[in-house]
XYZ file of C-alpha atoms in Angstrom:
199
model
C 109.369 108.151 73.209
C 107.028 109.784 70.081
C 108.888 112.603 68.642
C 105.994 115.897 69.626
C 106.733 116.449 65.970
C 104.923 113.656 64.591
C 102.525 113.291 67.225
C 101.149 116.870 66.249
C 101.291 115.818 62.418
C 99.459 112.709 63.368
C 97.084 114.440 65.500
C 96.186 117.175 62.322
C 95.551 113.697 60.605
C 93.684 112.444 62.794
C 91.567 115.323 63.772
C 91.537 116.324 60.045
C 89.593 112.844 58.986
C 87.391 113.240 62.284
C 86.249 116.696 60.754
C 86.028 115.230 57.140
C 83.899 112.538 57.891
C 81.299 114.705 60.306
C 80.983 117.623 58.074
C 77.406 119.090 57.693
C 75.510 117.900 54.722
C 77.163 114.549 53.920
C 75.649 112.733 50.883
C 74.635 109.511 51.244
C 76.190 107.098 48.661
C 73.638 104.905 47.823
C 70.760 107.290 46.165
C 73.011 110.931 46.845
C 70.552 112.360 49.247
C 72.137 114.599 51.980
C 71.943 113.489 55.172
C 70.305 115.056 58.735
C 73.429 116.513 60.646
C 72.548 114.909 63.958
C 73.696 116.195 66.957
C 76.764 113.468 67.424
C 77.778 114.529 64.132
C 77.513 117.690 65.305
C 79.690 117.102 68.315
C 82.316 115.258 67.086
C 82.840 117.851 63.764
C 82.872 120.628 66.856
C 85.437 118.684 69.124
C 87.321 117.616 65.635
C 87.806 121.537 64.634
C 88.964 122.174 68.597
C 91.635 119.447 67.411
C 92.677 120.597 64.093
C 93.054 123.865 65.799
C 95.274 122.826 68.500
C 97.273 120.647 66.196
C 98.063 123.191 63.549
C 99.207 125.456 66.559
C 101.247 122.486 67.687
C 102.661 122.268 64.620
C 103.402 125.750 64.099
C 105.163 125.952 67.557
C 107.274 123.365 67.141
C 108.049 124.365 63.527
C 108.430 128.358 64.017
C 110.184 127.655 67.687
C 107.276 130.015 69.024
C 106.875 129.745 73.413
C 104.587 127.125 74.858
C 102.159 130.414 75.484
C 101.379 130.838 72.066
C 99.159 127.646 71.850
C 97.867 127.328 75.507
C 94.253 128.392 74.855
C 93.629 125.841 71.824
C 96.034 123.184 73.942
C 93.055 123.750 76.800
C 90.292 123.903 74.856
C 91.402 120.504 73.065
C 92.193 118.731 75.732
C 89.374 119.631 78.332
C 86.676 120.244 76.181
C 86.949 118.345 72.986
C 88.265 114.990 73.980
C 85.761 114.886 77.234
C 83.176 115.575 74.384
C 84.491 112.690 72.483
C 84.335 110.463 75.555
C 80.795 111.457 76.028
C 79.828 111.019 72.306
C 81.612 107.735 72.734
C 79.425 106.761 75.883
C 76.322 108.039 74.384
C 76.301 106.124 70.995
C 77.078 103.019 72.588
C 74.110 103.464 75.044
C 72.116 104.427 71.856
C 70.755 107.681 73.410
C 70.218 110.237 70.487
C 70.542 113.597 71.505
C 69.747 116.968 69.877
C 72.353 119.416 68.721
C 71.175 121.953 71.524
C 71.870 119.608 74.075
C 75.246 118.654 72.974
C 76.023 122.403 72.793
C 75.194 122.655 76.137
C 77.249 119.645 76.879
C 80.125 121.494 75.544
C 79.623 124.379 77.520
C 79.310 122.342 80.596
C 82.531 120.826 79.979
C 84.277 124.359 79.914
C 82.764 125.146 83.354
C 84.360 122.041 84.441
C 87.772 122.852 83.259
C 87.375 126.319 84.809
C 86.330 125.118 88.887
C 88.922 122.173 88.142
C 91.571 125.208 87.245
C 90.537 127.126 89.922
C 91.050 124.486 92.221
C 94.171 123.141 91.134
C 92.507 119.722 90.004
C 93.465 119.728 86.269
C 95.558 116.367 86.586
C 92.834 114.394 88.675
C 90.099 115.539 85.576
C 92.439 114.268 82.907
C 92.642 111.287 84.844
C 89.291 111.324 84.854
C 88.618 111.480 81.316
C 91.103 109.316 80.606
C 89.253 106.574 82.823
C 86.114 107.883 81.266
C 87.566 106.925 77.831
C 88.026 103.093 79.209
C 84.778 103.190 80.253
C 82.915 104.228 77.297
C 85.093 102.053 74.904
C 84.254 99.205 77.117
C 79.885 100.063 76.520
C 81.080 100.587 72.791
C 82.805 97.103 72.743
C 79.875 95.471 74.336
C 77.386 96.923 71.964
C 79.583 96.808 68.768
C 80.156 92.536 68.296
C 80.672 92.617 64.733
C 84.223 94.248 65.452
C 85.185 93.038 69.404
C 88.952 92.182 68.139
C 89.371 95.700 66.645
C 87.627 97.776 69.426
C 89.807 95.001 71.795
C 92.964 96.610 70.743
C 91.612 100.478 71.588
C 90.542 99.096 74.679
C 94.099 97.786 75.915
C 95.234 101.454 74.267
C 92.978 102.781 76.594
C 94.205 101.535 79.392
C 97.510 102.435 78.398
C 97.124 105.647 78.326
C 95.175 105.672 81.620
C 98.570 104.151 83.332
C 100.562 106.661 80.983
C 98.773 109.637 82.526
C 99.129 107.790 85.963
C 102.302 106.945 85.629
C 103.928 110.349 84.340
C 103.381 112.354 87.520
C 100.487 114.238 86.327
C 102.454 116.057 83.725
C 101.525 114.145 80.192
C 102.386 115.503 77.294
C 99.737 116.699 75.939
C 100.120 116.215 71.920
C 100.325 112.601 72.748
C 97.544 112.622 75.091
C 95.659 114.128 72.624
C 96.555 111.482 69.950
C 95.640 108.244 72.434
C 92.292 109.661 73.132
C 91.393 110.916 70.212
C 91.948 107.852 68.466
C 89.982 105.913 70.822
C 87.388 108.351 70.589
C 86.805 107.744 67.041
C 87.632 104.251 67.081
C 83.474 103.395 66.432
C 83.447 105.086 63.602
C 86.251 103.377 62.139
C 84.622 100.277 63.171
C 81.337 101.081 61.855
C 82.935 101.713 58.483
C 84.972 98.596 58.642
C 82.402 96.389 59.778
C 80.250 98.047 56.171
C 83.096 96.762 54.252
């Protein structure tokens, strides 16, 4: 098994490069001009920050021996709002829909209403399941779309899935750090692609 440790340093990686890379105002490299922030961009730098957050307080209760309390709210946020805004992101760009910053903030705030009748109700497992299936589907649309890099999107795809039988499998009590670092990186996995397939 991952040592929580260096999941939660690899998640502030991950997470870290996620929020690098959608930052407002990029520049593009070929004649310096910045950029429109579109509202993916927008999304993913929002859901990227909810992971920095939660990693850094990972990281800081693991390190400082603080109580499992002390990180709860950013351990929540991450992983019922951000990654099921990832997913969605995910789903979105491969279906080539191109929607406004607004609407993804209202996405976001959709999500938390989720998380709060699926807390209520004592259904938090069965909606990590769900994103977690969510995840495999959107990867799938993102594999179909993307066939410049099938071998590479291929390999997230069986990751995927693994994590869908890891959450499955674990009596509905993941961990969430690695969670967190499964669907996060197969939430960004496009992006790498894209890059790689520019190379």
């Amino acid at each position: 098994m991952m040592n929580p440790l260096f999941a939660a340093l690899i998640l502030l990686l991950v997470s870290a490069w996620l929020c690098l890379q959608q930052r407002p105002n990029q520049q593009q490299p070929n004649d310096g001009t910045k950029a429109e922030w579109r509202g993916a961009s927008a999304a993913r730098f929002a859901a990227g920050l909810l992971l920095l957050c939660a990693a850094v307080a990972g990281l800081l209760q693991r390190v400082l021996d603080l109580p499992p309390e002390a990180g709860l709210l950013l351990q929540q946020l991450s992983l019922y709002a951000a990654l099921p805004l990832l997913v969605v992101v995910l789903a979105t760009d491969a279906l080539g829909y191109q929607w406004s910053r607004m609407i993804w903030g209202r996405l976001l705030l959709a999500l938390c209403v989720v998380f709060e009748l699926c807390r209520r109700n004592n259904q938090l497992d069965a909606l990590l399941i769900t994103i977690a299936a969510a995840a495999v589907i959107a990867l799938l649309l993102a594999l179909w779309k993307m066939s410049a890099v099938r071998v590479w999107l291929a390999a997230q795809l069986i990751m995927a899935c693994g994590a869908l039988a890891w959450v499955l499998a674990s009596e509905h009590q993941p961990e969430p750090l690695l969670f967190w670092l499964s669907m996060t990186s197969i939430s960004v996995m496009p992006i790498w692609a894209d890059r790689i397939s520019r190379i």
